[in-house]
CSV table of C-alpha atoms and ligand atoms in Angstrom, one decimal:
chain,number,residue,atom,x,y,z
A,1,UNK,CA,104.0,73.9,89.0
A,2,UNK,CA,106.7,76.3,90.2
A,3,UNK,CA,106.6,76.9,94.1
A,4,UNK,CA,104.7,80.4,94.3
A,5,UNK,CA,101.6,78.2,92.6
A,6,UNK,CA,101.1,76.9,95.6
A,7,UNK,CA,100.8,79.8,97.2
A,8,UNK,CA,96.8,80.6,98.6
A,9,UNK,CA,96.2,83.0,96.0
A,10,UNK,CA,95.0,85.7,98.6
A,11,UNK,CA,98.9,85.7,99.8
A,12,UNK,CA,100.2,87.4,96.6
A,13,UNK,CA,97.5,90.4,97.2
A,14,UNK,CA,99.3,90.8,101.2
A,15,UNK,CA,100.4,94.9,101.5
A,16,UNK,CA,103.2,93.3,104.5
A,17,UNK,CA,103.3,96.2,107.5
A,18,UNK,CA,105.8,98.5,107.7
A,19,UNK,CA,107.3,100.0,110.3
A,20,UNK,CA,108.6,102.7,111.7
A,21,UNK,CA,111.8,103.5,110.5
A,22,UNK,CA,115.0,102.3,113.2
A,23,UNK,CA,118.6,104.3,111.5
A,24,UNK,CA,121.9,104.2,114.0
A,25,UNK,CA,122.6,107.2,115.2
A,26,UNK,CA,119.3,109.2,114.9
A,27,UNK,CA,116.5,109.6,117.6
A,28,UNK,CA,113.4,108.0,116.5
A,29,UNK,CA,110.2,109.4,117.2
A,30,UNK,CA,108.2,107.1,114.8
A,31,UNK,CA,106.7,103.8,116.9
A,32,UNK,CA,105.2,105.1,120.1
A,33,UNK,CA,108.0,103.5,121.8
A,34,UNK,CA,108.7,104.8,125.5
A,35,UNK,CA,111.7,105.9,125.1
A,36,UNK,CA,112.3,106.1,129.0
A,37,UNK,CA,112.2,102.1,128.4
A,38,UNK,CA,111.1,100.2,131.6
A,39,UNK,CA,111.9,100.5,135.2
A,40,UNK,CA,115.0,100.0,136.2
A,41,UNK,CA,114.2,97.2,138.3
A,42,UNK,CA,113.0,95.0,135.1
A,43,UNK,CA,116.5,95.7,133.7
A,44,UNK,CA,118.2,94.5,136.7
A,45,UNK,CA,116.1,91.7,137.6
A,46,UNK,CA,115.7,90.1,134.0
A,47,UNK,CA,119.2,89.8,134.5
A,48,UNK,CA,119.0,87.1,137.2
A,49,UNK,CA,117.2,85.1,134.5
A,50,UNK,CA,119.7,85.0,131.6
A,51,UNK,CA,121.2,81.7,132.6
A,52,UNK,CA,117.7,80.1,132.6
A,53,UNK,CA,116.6,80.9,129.3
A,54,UNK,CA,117.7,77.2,128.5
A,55,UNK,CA,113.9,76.7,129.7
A,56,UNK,CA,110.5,76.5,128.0
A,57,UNK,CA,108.6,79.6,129.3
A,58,UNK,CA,106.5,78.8,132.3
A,59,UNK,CA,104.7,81.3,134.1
A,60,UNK,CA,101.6,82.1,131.9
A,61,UNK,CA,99.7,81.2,135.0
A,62,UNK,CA,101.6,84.1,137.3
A,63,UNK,CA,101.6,86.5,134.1
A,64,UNK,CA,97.7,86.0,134.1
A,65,UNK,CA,97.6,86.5,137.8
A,66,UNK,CA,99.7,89.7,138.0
A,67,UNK,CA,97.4,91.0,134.8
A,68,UNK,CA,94.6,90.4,136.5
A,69,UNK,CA,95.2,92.2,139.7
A,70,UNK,CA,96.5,95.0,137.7
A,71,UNK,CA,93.1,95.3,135.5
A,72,UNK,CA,91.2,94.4,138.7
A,73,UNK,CA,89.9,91.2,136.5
A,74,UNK,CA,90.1,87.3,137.3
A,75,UNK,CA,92.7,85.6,135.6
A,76,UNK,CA,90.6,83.8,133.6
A,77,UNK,CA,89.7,86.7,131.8
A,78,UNK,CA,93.0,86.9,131.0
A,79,UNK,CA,94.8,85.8,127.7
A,80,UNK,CA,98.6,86.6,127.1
A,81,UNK,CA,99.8,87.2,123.8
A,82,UNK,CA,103.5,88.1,121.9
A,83,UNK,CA,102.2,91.8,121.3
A,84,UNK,CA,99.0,92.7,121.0
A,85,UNK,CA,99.9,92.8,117.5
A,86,UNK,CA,99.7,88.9,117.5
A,87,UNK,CA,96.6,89.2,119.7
A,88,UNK,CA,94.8,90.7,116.5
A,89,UNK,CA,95.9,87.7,114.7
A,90,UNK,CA,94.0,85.1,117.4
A,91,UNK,CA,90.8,87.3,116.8
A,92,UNK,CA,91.1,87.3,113.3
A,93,UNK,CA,91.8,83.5,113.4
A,94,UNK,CA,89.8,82.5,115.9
A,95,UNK,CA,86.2,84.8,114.9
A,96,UNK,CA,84.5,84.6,111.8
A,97,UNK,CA,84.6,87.5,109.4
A,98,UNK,CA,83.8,89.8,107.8
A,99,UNK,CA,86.5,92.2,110.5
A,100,UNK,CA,85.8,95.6,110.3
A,101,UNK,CA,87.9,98.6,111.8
A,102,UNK,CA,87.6,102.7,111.5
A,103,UNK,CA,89.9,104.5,109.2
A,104,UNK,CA,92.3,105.7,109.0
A,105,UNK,CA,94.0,103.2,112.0
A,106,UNK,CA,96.2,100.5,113.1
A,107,UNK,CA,97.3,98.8,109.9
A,108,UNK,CA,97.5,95.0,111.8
A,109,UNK,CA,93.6,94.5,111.4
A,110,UNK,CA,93.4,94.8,107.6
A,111,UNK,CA,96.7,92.9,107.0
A,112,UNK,CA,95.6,89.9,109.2
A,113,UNK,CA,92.3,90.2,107.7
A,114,UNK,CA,94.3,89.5,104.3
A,115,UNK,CA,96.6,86.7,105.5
A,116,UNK,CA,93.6,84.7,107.2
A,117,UNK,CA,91.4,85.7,104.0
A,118,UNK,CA,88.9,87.6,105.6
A,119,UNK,CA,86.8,90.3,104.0
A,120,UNK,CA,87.7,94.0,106.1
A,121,UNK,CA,85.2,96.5,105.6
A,122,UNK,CA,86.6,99.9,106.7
A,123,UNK,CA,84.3,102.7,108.3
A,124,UNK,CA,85.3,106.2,108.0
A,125,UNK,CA,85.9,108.7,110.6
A,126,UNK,CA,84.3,112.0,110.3
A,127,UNK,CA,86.9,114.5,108.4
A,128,UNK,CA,87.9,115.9,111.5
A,129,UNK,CA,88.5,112.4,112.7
A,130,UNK,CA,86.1,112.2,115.2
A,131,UNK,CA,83.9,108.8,115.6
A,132,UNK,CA,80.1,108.4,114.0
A,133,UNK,CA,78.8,106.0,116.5
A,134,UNK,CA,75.7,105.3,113.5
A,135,UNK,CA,77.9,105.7,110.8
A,136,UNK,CA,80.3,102.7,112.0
A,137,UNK,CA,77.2,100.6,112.7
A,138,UNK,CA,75.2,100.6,109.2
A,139,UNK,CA,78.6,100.6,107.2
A,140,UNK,CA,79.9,97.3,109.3
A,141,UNK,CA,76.5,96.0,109.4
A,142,UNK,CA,78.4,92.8,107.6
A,143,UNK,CA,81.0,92.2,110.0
A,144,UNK,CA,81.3,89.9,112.5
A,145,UNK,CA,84.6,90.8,114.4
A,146,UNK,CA,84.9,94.7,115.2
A,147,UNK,CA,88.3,96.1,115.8
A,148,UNK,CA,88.0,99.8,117.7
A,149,UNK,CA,90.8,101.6,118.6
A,150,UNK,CA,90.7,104.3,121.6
A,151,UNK,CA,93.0,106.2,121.9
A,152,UNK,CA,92.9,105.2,117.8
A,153,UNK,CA,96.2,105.4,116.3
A,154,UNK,CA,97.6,107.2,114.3
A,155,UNK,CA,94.9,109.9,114.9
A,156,UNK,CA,95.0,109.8,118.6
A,157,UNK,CA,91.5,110.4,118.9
A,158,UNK,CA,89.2,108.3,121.4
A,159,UNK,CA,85.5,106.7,121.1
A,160,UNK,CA,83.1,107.5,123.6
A,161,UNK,CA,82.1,104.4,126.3
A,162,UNK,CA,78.4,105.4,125.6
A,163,UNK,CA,78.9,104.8,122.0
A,164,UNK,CA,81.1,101.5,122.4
A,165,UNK,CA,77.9,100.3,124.8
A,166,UNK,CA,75.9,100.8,121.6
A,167,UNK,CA,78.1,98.8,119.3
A,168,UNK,CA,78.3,96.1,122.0
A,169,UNK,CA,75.0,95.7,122.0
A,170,UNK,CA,74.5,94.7,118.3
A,171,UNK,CA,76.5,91.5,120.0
A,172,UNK,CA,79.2,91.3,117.3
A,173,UNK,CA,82.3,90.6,118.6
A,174,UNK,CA,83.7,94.1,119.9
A,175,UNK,CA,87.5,94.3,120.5
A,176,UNK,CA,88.2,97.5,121.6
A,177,UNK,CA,92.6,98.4,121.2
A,178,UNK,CA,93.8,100.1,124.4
A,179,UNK,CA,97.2,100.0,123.7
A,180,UNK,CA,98.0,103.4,124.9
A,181,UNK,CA,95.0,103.4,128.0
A,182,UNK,CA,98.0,104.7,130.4
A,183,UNK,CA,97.9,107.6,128.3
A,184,UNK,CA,93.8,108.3,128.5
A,185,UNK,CA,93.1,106.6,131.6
A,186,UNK,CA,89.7,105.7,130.9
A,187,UNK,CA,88.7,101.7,130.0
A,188,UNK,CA,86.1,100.1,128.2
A,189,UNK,CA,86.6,97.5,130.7
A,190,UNK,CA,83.3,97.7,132.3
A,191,UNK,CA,81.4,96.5,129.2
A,192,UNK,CA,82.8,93.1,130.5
A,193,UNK,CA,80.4,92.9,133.1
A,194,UNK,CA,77.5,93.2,130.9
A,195,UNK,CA,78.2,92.0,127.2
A,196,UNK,CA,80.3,88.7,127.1
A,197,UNK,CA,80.6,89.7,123.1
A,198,UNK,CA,83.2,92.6,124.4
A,199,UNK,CA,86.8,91.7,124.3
A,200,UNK,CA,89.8,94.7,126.0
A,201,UNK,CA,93.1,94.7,124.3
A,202,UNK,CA,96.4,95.9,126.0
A,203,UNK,CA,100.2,95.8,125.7
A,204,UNK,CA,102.7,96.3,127.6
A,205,UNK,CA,104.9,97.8,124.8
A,206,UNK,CA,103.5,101.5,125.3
A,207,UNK,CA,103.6,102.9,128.9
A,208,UNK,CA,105.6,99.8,130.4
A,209,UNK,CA,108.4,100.8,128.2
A,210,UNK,CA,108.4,96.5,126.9
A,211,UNK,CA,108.0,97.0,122.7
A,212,UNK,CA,111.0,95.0,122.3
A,213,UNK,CA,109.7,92.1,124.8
A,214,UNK,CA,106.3,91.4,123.0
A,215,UNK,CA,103.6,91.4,125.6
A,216,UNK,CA,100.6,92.0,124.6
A,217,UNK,CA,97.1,90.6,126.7
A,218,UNK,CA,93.6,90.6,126.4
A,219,UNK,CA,90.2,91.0,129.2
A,220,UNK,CA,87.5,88.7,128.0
A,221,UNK,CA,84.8,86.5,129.0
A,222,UNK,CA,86.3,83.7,130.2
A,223,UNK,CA,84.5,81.1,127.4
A,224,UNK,CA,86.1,83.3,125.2
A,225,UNK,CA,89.4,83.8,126.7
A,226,UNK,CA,89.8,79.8,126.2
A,227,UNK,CA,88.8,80.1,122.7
A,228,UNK,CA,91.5,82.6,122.3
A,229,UNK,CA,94.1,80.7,123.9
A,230,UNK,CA,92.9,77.6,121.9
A,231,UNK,CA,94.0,79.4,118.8
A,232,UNK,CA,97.9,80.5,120.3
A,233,UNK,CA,101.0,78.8,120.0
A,234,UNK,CA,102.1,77.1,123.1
A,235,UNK,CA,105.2,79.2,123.9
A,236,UNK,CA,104.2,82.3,122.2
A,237,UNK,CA,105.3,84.6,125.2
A,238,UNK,CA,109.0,83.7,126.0
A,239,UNK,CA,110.9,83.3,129.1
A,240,UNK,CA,112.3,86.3,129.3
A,241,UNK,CA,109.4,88.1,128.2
A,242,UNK,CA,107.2,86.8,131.5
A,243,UNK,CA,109.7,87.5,133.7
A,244,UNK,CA,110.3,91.4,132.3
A,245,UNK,CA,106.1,91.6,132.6
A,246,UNK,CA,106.2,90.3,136.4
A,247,UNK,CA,109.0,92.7,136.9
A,248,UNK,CA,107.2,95.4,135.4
A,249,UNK,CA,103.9,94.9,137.1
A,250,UNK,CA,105.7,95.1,140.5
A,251,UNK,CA,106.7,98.7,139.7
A,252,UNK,CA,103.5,100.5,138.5
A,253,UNK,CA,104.3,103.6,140.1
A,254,UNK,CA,107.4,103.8,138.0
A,255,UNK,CA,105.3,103.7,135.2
A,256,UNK,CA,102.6,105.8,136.2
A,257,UNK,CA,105.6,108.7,136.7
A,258,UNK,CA,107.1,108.6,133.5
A,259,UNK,CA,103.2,108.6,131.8
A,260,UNK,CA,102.7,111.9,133.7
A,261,UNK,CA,106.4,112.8,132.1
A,262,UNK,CA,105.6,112.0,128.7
A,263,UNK,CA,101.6,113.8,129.3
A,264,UNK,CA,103.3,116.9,130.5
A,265,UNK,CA,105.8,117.2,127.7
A,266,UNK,CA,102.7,116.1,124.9
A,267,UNK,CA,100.7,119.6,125.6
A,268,UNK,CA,104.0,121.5,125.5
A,269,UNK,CA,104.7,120.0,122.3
A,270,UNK,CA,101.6,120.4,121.0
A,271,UNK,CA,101.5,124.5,121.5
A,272,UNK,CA,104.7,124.4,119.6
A,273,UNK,CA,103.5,122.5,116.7
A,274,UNK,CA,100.2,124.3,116.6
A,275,UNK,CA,102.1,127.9,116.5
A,276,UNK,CA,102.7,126.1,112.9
A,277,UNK,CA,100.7,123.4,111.9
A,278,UNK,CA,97.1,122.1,111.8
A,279,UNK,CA,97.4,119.7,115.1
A,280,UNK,CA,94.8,117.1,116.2
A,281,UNK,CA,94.3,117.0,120.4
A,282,UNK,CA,96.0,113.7,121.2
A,283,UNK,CA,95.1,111.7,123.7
A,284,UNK,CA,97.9,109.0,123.6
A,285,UNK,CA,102.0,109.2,123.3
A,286,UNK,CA,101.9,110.3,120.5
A,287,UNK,CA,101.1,113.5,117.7
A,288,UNK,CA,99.7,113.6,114.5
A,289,UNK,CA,99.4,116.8,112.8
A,290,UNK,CA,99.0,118.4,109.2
A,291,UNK,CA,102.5,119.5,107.5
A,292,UNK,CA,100.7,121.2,104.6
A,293,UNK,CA,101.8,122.7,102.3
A,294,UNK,CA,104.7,120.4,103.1
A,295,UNK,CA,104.2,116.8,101.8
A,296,UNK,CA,104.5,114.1,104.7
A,297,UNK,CA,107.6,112.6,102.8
A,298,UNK,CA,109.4,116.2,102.5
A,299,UNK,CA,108.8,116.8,106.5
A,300,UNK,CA,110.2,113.3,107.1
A,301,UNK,CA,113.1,114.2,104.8
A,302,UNK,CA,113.9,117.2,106.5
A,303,UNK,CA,114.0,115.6,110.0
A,304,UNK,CA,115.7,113.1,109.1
A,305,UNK,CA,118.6,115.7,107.4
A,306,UNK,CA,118.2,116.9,111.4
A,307,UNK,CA,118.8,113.3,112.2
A,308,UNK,CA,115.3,112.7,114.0
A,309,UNK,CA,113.1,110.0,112.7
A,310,UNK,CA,109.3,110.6,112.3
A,311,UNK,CA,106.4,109.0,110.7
A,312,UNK,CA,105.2,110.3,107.5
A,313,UNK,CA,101.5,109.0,107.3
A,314,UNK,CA,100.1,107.7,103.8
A,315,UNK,CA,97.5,110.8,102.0
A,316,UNK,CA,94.3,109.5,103.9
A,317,UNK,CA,91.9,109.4,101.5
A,318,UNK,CA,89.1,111.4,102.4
A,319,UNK,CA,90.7,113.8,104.9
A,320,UNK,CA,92.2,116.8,103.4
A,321,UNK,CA,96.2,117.4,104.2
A,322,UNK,CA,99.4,116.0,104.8
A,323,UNK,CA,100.1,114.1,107.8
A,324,UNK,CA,103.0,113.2,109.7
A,325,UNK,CA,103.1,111.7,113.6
A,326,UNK,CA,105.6,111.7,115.6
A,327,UNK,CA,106.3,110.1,119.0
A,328,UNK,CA,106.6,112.0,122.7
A,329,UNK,CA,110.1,110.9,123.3
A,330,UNK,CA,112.5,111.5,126.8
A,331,UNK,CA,112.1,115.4,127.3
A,332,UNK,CA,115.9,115.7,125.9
A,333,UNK,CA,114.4,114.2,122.6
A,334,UNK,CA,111.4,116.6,122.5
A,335,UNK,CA,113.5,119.6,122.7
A,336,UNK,CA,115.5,117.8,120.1
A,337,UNK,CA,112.5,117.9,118.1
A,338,UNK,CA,111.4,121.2,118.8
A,339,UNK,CA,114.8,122.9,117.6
A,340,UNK,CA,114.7,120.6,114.9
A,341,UNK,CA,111.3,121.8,113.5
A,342,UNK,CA,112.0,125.4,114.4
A,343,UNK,CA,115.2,125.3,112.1
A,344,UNK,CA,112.9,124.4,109.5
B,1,LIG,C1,96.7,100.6,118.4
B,1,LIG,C2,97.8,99.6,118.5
B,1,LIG,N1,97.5,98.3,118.8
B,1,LIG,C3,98.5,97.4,118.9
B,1,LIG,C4,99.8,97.8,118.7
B,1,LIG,C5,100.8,96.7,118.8
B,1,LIG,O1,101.3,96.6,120.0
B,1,LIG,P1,102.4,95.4,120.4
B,1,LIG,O2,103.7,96.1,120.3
B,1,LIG,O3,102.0,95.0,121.7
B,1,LIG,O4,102.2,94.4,119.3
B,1,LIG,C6,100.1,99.1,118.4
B,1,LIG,C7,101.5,99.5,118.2
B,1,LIG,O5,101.9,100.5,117.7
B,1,LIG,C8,99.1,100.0,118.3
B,1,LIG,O6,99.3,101.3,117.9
């Protein structure tokens, strides 16, 4: 047998996730970074810790503790994670399938579906990309684990908490994405209190400015927060990585200013973009709008020519038009973008 035989057969069929596109010299609107990055206290401090990097990480325990008080949760409803993008994969690995998600949205519940060989049903959203509460339940009514995102990406369109209660209460396993709740402000936390099947997910790569630190952290029943931390790595969030969250979570309000930043400069974009394009109300850090009779590629092109970096979206099949979404960068980098796309 040659190597690849060996290979679970399910691996060859993987479609790998691909990101947004990083090119020196350009400013890239195309991962919902914050470009403002963190506070500048996380920068200084994390420098106190270089020399002790030497050491296994730590401080799960005060990570937990500072998320908790943060959420206004107990710690053990708490589970760290590198990225929430790795928290998808201790769902996925630790709940039984089928996994179901909306679509079109974050491509990470699909792909680990297909690396951990789970069957992902996907439930479509209305063509103007708003959410069927009925619809999602009798086309997942095979599912097990449910991935909802709110604000969803890439649409940036959000799900109502009455109809999350309602999915909850089928009792499937409900993880609801938040990565971009600093954006919306409103939680599905709450469900917590009555459906132990309800599990929050968060990351401190969006409004905290950490993408490049991988911190990512879930609210959960605390029987299920031990499952979840049954299926992790031991080390998964690195000593640096704890120490730039504690950081962080000391300086909220720095946070909270540069959301209201990025908030102001997202409607100003969007009355620009909608004097020419077909744009859907975000409410996240980020746009997604229709370039037609541009294709998504050929507005990507042209941005790039203007050396901005945006994300061309696949066709969605289903929904009508060309879409491309792009990022709410620094305010410098918006007008960037603005003059770029009215040069076009
Ligand atoms: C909805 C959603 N969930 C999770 C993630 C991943 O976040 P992290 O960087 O913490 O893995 C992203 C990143 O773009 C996202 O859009």
């Amino acid at each position: 047998m040659k190597p690849a035989d060996y290979l679970n057969e399910w691996v060859n069929k993987i479609t790998p996730y691909s990101p947004g596109k990083t090119i020196e010299g350009t400013t890239k609107l195309a991962s919902n970074e914050n470009s403002y990055g963190p506070s500048p206290k996380v920068i200084a401090g994390l420098r106190e810790f270089l020399p002790q990097v030497f050491r296994y990480p730590y401080k799960n325990l005060h990570v937990k503790e500072a998320l908790a008080a943060y959420c206004r949760v107990k710690p053990e409803n708490v589970v760290i994670s590198n990225g929430s993008d790795e928290m998808v994969e201790l769902l996925i690995k630790a709940f039984k399938g089928p996994v179901a998600g909306l679509y079109p949205t974050f491509l990470s519940y699909p792909i680990y579906s297909q690396i951990y060989n789970r069957e992902y049903i996907s439930s479509a959203l209305e063509p103007d990309f708003s959410f069927n509460v009925q619809r999602f339940i009798k086309e997942t009514w095979k599912a097990n684990l449910l991935f909802l995102c709110s604000p969803n990406n890439p649409t940036g369109t959000v799900i109502e908490l009455r109809d999350l209660e309602e999915i909850a209460q089928t009792g499937k396993i409900l993880a609801v994405d938040e990565a971009y709740f600093e954006y919306h402000g409103i939680t599905a936390k709450n469900l917590l209190l009555n459906y132990p099947n309800v599990i929050i997910m968060r990351t401190m790569a969006k409004a905290f400015g950490l993408a490049g630190m991988r911190i990512g952290y879930a609210l959960a029943d605390p029987q299920i927060a031990e499952a979840v931390r049954k299926v992790r790595g031991p080390f998964t969030v690195n000593y640096l990585a704890q120490e730039a969250a504690l950081l962080a979570l000391k300086d909220t309000d720095y946070m909270k200013k540069i959301v209201s930043r990025v908030l102001t400069d997202r409607k100003a974009i969007e009355i620009r973009l909608s004097e020419k394009y077909r744009v859907i109300p975000s409410n996240a850090n980020f746009i997604l709008f229709d370039v037609s009779p541009m294709t998504s590629k050929e507005f990507f092109e042209k941005m790039l020519e203007q050396k901005i970096v945006v994300r061309p979206q696949p066709q969605f099949q289903g929904f009508p038009g060309n879409y491309v979404r792009i990022t709410v960068g620094t305010t410098e980098e918006n007008y960037k973008l603005l003059d770029a796309i009215s040069k076009m």
